[in-house]
Structures are given as C-alpha cells and as structure tokens.
Short mmCIF file of C-alpha atoms and ligand atoms in Angstrom, two decimals:
data_model
loop_
_atom_site.label_atom_id
_atom_site.label_comp_id
_atom_site.label_asym_id
_atom_site.label_seq_id
_atom_site.Cartn_x
_atom_site.Cartn_y
_atom_site.Cartn_z
CA MET T 16 135.96 135.90 65.44
CA ARG T 17 133.83 133.44 64.17
CA ASP T 18 133.67 129.34 65.35
CA PHE T 19 132.58 130.20 68.57
CA ASN T 20 133.27 126.76 70.46
CA GLU T 21 133.46 125.45 74.00
CA MET T 22 137.26 125.67 73.64
CA SER T 23 137.54 129.48 72.34
CA ALA T 24 134.23 130.54 73.94
CA THR T 25 135.81 132.69 77.39
CA ALA T 26 138.43 134.35 74.99
CA ALA T 27 136.06 135.34 72.57
CA VAL T 28 133.98 137.13 75.16
CA ILE T 29 136.93 138.41 76.78
CA ASP T 30 138.59 140.00 73.80
CA ARG T 31 135.45 141.36 72.64
CA MET T 32 135.86 143.90 75.85
CA ALA T 33 138.66 145.38 75.04
CA GLY T 34 137.52 148.63 73.87
CA CYS T 35 136.21 148.92 77.33
CA GLU T 36 137.18 152.69 78.82
CA SER T 37 136.58 151.36 82.50
CA PRO T 38 139.83 149.07 83.63
CA ARG T 39 137.87 148.53 86.59
CA LEU T 40 134.63 147.50 84.83
CA ARG T 41 136.92 145.53 82.37
CA GLU T 42 139.02 143.47 85.27
CA ILE T 43 135.03 142.98 86.75
CA MET T 44 133.64 141.69 83.86
CA THR T 45 136.46 139.66 82.89
CA SER T 46 135.88 138.03 85.93
CA VAL T 47 132.06 137.44 85.86
CA VAL T 48 132.36 135.93 82.50
CA THR T 49 135.28 133.61 83.44
CA HIS T 50 133.53 132.21 86.21
CA LEU T 51 129.76 131.92 84.91
CA HIS T 52 130.94 130.11 81.83
CA ALA T 53 132.98 127.64 84.61
CA VAL T 54 129.82 126.87 86.09
CA ILE T 55 128.55 126.39 82.57
CA ARG T 56 131.31 123.53 81.48
CA GLU T 57 130.96 122.28 85.27
CA VAL T 58 126.97 121.69 85.27
CA GLU T 59 126.80 121.44 81.53
CA PRO T 60 122.89 122.65 82.13
CA THR T 61 120.14 121.39 79.24
CA GLN T 62 118.25 123.84 77.51
CA GLU T 63 115.25 123.15 80.04
CA GLU T 64 117.62 123.82 83.47
CA TRP T 65 119.18 126.92 81.17
CA LEU T 66 115.20 128.32 80.54
CA ALA T 67 114.39 127.77 84.14
CA ALA T 68 117.78 129.83 85.61
CA ILE T 69 116.40 132.51 83.36
CA ALA T 70 112.91 132.32 84.31
CA PHE T 71 114.23 132.27 88.08
CA LEU T 72 116.15 135.73 87.35
CA THR T 73 113.08 136.99 85.41
CA ASP T 74 110.70 136.98 88.28
CA THR T 75 113.24 137.93 90.83
CA GLY T 76 112.91 141.05 89.00
CA LYS T 77 109.25 141.37 88.28
CA ILE T 78 108.65 141.33 92.22
CA CYS T 79 111.08 143.96 92.88
CA ASP T 80 109.66 147.56 93.14
CA ASP T 81 110.33 150.61 95.73
CA LYS T 82 109.83 148.44 98.33
CA ARG T 83 110.44 145.02 97.45
CA GLN T 84 114.13 143.84 96.53
CA GLU T 85 114.52 140.53 96.24
CA PHE T 86 118.21 140.78 94.33
CA ILE T 87 119.33 141.62 97.67
CA LEU T 88 117.41 138.94 99.31
CA LEU T 89 118.98 136.66 96.94
CA SER T 90 122.32 137.88 97.60
CA ASP T 91 121.61 137.62 101.29
CA THR T 92 120.39 134.49 101.09
CA LEU T 93 123.07 132.90 99.08
CA GLY T 94 125.53 134.68 101.33
CA VAL T 95 126.78 137.27 99.08
CA SER T 96 125.85 140.12 100.97
CA MET T 97 128.10 139.02 104.28
CA LEU T 98 131.12 138.35 102.22
CA ALA T 99 130.80 141.78 100.70
CA ASP T 100 130.33 142.95 103.63
CA ALA T 101 133.25 141.39 105.04
CA ILE T 102 135.74 142.35 102.86
CA ASN T 103 134.34 146.19 102.79
CA ASN T 104 134.74 146.22 106.36
CA ARG T 105 137.70 144.93 108.22
CA LYS T 106 137.99 146.42 111.46
CA PRO T 107 140.91 146.80 113.70
CA SER T 108 141.03 143.98 116.99
CA GLY T 109 138.41 145.18 118.97
CA ALA T 110 136.36 147.07 117.08
CA THR T 111 132.58 145.98 116.65
CA GLU T 112 131.93 143.67 113.44
CA SER T 113 129.27 144.40 111.39
CA THR T 114 126.88 142.32 110.00
CA VAL T 115 123.75 143.04 107.05
CA LEU T 116 121.94 145.62 106.73
CA GLY T 117 119.02 144.23 106.01
CA PRO T 118 115.69 145.60 103.94
CA PHE T 119 113.72 146.78 106.46
CA HIS T 120 116.10 150.13 107.28
CA VAL T 121 114.23 153.34 107.40
CA ALA T 122 116.10 156.39 106.97
CA GLY T 123 114.63 159.15 108.80
CA ALA T 124 113.56 157.47 112.34
CA PRO T 125 112.60 159.65 115.18
CA PRO T 126 114.95 161.14 117.26
CA ARG T 127 114.36 159.69 121.11
CA THR T 128 115.88 160.64 124.58
CA MET T 129 117.69 157.92 126.68
CA GLY T 130 115.57 156.06 128.21
CA ASP T 131 112.31 156.76 125.77
CA THR T 132 110.53 153.58 124.74
CA ILE T 133 110.74 152.65 121.02
CA SER T 134 108.03 150.33 121.27
CA LEU T 135 104.64 152.47 120.24
CA ASP T 136 102.06 150.09 120.71
CA GLY T 137 103.72 148.25 124.21
CA LYS T 138 102.84 145.09 122.48
CA GLY T 139 105.52 142.48 123.62
CA ASP T 140 107.81 141.36 126.36
CA PRO T 141 108.82 144.22 127.66
CA ALA T 142 112.63 145.11 127.63
CA TRP T 143 115.61 147.09 128.81
CA VAL T 144 118.81 147.73 126.03
CA SER T 145 121.46 149.94 127.37
CA GLY T 146 125.64 150.15 126.89
CA ARG T 147 128.48 152.30 125.76
CA VAL T 148 129.67 153.45 122.52
CA LEU T 149 133.65 153.09 123.23
CA ASP T 150 136.83 153.75 120.80
CA LEU T 151 139.34 151.80 120.45
CA ASP T 152 140.92 152.41 124.13
CA GLY T 153 137.66 152.17 126.02
CA ASN T 154 137.20 155.67 126.24
CA PRO T 155 133.66 156.92 125.89
CA ILE T 156 132.13 158.56 122.51
CA GLU T 157 130.14 161.55 123.30
CA GLY T 158 128.08 162.40 120.62
CA ALA T 159 127.54 158.89 118.88
CA CYS T 160 124.41 158.55 117.14
CA LEU T 161 122.99 155.36 116.99
CA ASP T 162 120.03 154.02 114.83
CA VAL T 163 117.96 151.42 116.02
CA TRP T 164 115.29 149.19 114.54
CA GLN T 165 114.03 145.45 115.18
CA SER T 166 110.76 143.39 114.64
CA SER T 167 107.86 142.95 116.89
CA SER T 168 107.74 140.31 119.87
CA GLU T 169 105.97 138.38 117.07
CA GLY T 170 108.47 139.14 114.58
CA ALA T 171 107.10 141.76 112.02
CA TYR T 172 108.94 145.17 111.05
CA ASP T 173 106.49 147.91 111.29
CA VAL T 174 106.36 148.43 107.06
CA GLN T 175 105.61 144.82 106.97
CA ASP T 176 102.91 144.89 109.23
CA PRO T 177 99.50 147.16 108.79
CA ASP T 178 98.50 146.92 112.96
CA GLN T 179 101.77 148.85 113.87
CA PRO T 180 101.69 152.61 114.26
CA ASP T 181 104.61 153.80 111.59
CA MET T 182 107.75 153.77 113.33
CA ASN T 183 106.81 151.04 115.05
CA LEU T 184 110.40 149.71 117.06
CA ARG T 185 112.32 152.37 115.66
CA GLY T 186 114.57 155.54 116.80
CA LEU T 187 117.67 157.83 116.84
CA PHE T 188 119.88 157.83 120.26
CA THR T 189 122.81 160.26 120.53
CA THR T 190 125.30 159.69 123.70
CA GLY T 191 126.43 162.86 126.03
CA LYS T 192 130.00 162.39 127.37
CA ASP T 193 129.58 159.26 129.46
CA GLY T 194 129.24 157.46 125.89
CA ARG T 195 125.94 155.74 127.50
CA TYR T 196 122.92 154.61 125.77
CA TYR T 197 119.80 153.24 127.11
CA PHE T 198 116.26 152.26 125.70
CA ARG T 199 113.12 150.67 126.90
CA THR T 200 111.60 148.30 123.78
CA VAL T 201 110.27 144.49 123.41
CA ARG T 202 112.21 141.75 123.31
CA PRO T 203 112.86 141.04 119.19
CA SER T 204 111.75 137.52 117.92
CA SER T 205 113.16 135.43 114.98
CA TYR T 206 111.38 135.75 112.01
CA PRO T 207 111.37 134.80 108.19
CA VAL T 208 112.87 136.41 105.91
CA PRO T 209 110.16 136.68 103.13
CA THR T 210 109.51 133.80 101.27
CA ASP T 211 106.26 134.52 98.85
CA GLY T 212 108.41 135.17 96.11
CA PRO T 213 110.99 132.99 94.00
CA VAL T 214 113.81 133.28 96.85
CA GLY T 215 111.03 131.85 99.41
CA GLY T 216 110.62 128.90 96.52
CA MET T 217 114.65 128.52 96.29
CA LEU T 218 115.17 128.30 99.72
CA THR T 219 112.37 124.91 99.80
CA ALA T 220 113.94 123.80 96.68
CA LEU T 221 117.45 123.69 98.49
CA GLY T 222 115.96 122.27 101.24
CA ARG T 223 116.56 125.62 103.75
CA HIS T 224 114.55 127.13 106.05
CA PRO T 225 114.12 131.24 105.88
CA MET T 226 114.88 132.22 109.46
CA ARG T 227 116.58 134.77 110.97
CA PRO T 228 117.55 134.70 114.71
CA ALA T 229 115.69 137.25 116.75
CA HIS T 230 118.20 140.71 117.03
CA ILE T 231 118.21 144.12 117.13
CA HIS T 232 119.62 146.34 113.98
CA PHE T 233 122.42 149.51 114.90
CA ILE T 234 123.77 151.42 112.71
CA VAL T 235 126.38 153.57 115.14
CA GLY T 236 128.19 156.15 114.19
CA ALA T 237 130.25 159.50 115.59
CA PRO T 238 132.51 162.29 113.82
CA GLY T 239 135.71 161.05 113.28
CA PHE T 240 135.17 157.27 113.28
CA GLU T 241 134.31 154.84 110.85
CA PRO T 242 130.37 153.88 111.31
CA VAL T 243 129.68 150.07 112.09
CA THR T 244 126.25 148.85 110.67
CA THR T 245 125.42 145.87 113.06
CA HIS T 246 122.93 143.75 115.02
CA VAL T 247 122.73 142.32 118.99
CA PHE T 248 121.25 138.72 118.82
CA VAL T 249 119.64 137.38 121.60
CA ALA T 250 121.50 134.10 123.18
CA GLY T 251 119.41 131.06 123.33
CA ASP T 252 117.94 131.95 119.75
CA PRO T 253 117.59 128.46 118.02
CA TYR T 254 118.46 129.75 114.83
CA LEU T 255 121.89 131.49 115.72
CA ASP T 256 123.74 128.61 113.88
CA SER T 257 121.48 128.54 110.67
CA ASP T 258 120.73 132.15 109.99
CA ALA T 259 119.01 132.53 106.44
CA VAL T 260 121.84 135.19 105.73
CA PHE T 261 124.60 134.10 107.00
CA GLY T 262 124.71 137.65 109.67
CA VAL T 263 124.95 136.22 112.98
CA LYS T 264 128.85 136.56 114.51
CA SER T 265 129.52 135.25 117.87
CA SER T 266 130.37 138.81 119.25
CA LEU T 267 127.43 140.28 118.74
CA VAL T 268 125.34 137.88 120.80
CA GLU T 269 124.12 138.50 124.25
CA PRO T 270 121.71 137.68 126.40
CA PHE T 271 118.38 139.36 127.21
CA VAL T 272 118.02 138.04 130.95
CA GLU T 273 114.54 137.43 132.26
CA THR T 274 114.31 139.86 135.09
CA ASP T 275 111.22 140.10 137.83
CA ASP T 276 112.13 143.01 140.01
CA SER T 277 108.91 145.48 140.40
CA ALA T 278 110.68 148.14 141.91
CA ARG T 279 113.22 148.21 139.28
CA ALA T 280 110.49 147.54 136.71
CA SER T 281 108.89 150.63 137.92
CA GLU T 282 112.23 152.68 138.39
CA LEU T 283 112.76 152.02 134.80
CA GLY T 284 109.03 152.65 133.32
CA LEU T 285 108.22 148.79 132.18
CA ALA T 286 106.17 146.13 133.23
CA ASN T 287 107.28 143.32 135.66
CA PRO T 288 108.95 140.93 134.55
CA PHE T 289 111.08 142.36 131.96
CA TYR T 290 114.46 141.32 129.91
CA VAL T 291 117.90 143.12 129.71
CA ALA T 292 120.17 143.13 128.05
CA GLY T 293 123.12 145.01 127.32
CA HIS T 294 126.04 145.46 124.11
CA ASP T 295 128.67 148.17 124.19
CA PHE T 296 129.84 149.18 120.46
CA VAL T 297 133.55 149.84 119.64
CA LEU T 298 134.01 152.11 116.88
CA ALA T 299 137.92 152.60 114.99
CA ARG T 300 138.65 156.28 114.44
CA GLN T 301 138.99 156.81 110.68
CA ALA T 302 142.82 156.43 110.64
CA GLU T 303 142.90 153.70 112.36
CA ALA T 304 140.53 152.07 110.11
CA ASP T 305 142.24 153.03 107.17
C1 BEZ Q 409 116.82 141.76 108.42
O1 BEZ Q 409 117.46 141.74 109.19
O2 BEZ Q 409 116.18 143.00 108.51
C2 BEZ Q 409 116.79 141.09 106.95
C3 BEZ Q 409 118.38 140.97 106.64
C4 BEZ Q 409 118.19 140.31 105.62
C5 BEZ Q 409 117.32 139.84 104.61
C6 BEZ Q 409 116.03 139.73 105.02
C7 BEZ Q 409 115.99 140.54 106.69
FE1 FE Q 410 116.36 142.16 111.11
#
C-alpha cells in the first residue's frame, strides 16, 4: 500500500493486521485504530499538540513503579475504570453494586475477630460499622469473607503515610451463621487522589478537583457466590456528586450517625461520642450472576 493519506489511513492500518492470529486482538486493535484516527481527524492536532500528548503519556509511564500506577489513575479519572467495571459486573437486581478497586488495596491483610478494631493507632473519630452479608433471598451467608480497608480520619492510607503502622485500617472478617459482621474503626475522610504526577496536572488543566468522597473499601466474597468489590460512602460528604474517579453509587451511601451514649460506647469498646454506620451486602450465587 502506498500513498497513505487522510482518506485511506484507517483502512491501510486495519488491512495491515490481516495476519493477526488472535481474532479478539484484531477486533480490539481495529476498534482502537478506528477511534484513534477519528479523534485525530476531529481535533486536527498541531505537531506541538501531538508531541505534548506523547510527552504526557511518557511522563505517565515514567512515574509508574511497583507501588505507583499512574496509568490506572488516568483510567480512573477519565471514567474508563468505572465503565469497564460496569460492563464486567452486571448484577441481578438487589445484589450489591460494585465500584472501583483503587490502588490502595493490599493483599494479605490480617484476619480479625468480629468486634475487633482495625484502627491500630487509635487516631481519629471512633466508629462502629456493622451489617450482614445476605443472598438475594435475604438469607444470611455463613463463611463470607470481608476484606476491609480505608483511609485515616486525615484522609491517608497506611501505605501513603509513614506515621501510620503497617496494616493500619485494614482487616479480614469472616461471618458466622448469622451472616453478621461488625468492627470498630474511625470515620474515614475525603481525600485527594495522588496529584504529584501527570494526572494531577491533567486534572488542574481541566479545572477538576482531585477529591474522592469519604468511604470504606470492601471486597466481599463467599464460596459459591460472585464476589463484589465495593465501597460504603459517608452520607453528607461534599464530594459525593463529583468523585474524581466517578465511583459513587447511591445504593452505597450510608449515614455515619454521631452517637452520644457512654454506656453503649463502653459496651462496644469505643470512646464517646462515636459514629455508627451500617450496610448489608447482598451477593448473587455464581449461577445467578452468569
Ligand atoms: C481509592 O479509593 O482508594 C482510589 C480509587 C481510585 C484512584 C485513587 C484512589
Ligand atoms: Fe479509597
């Protein structure tokens, strides 16, 4: 093929993939090339603009390491992560909705007993979080595992903050026959996604704030059930309608009720006053989810 031009460009590149052995890769790359060429035709970038785009992607790659994944943050802040999440987690009605995993999950959090605290440094506003893990018919699920992690009351995860002990505000809880879970923690705060890299620069240039509304992360799973990766968001947070990563679903927002009751506080092992929040998780059986 010669005389590659504005008219023939897309077909020329797609034809060149005729020898691709994977039909799925060919399908994906055909779509990528088609849409990428459409963007270039539509915006007609100058050479400087195109080089700026290449420099942005280069910087995004350069800042990545085994702890920092700026491309995921880019995907998150452009709504791509939540779109892929929605497509891959179509659930039967009534099942707990999923949301973005985020970069701060750590595998191997310590197993804890119901009622334990996940706040190892005791810093922050005390909170009691509880609920049940249920199937779609409302029956409790025994042996469900809840992997919980959250930011501190100051809005930082242990992995970001050298002043927090390792595995602070993380834990694994397993339900008994009643499907109930309950633990002590601190009320989470809203916090910014990392802004010291190219994605932070992009957000500023686009007139966007970097904040996520306060939330607790959960991965809830049980044998025979489809696991769900989700959050419980704090009702009333000012960023619920403008989450930097588009992760909020109304069904996941819960009140954290300020409670002034010293008898109840000492029964629960919390300082008074404290916050009380609840959320039930509903899992679909593997067959129902399919
Ligand atoms: C988080 O909730 O931990 C998170 C999600 C996406 C980007 C940054 C942080
Ligand atoms: Fe988070």
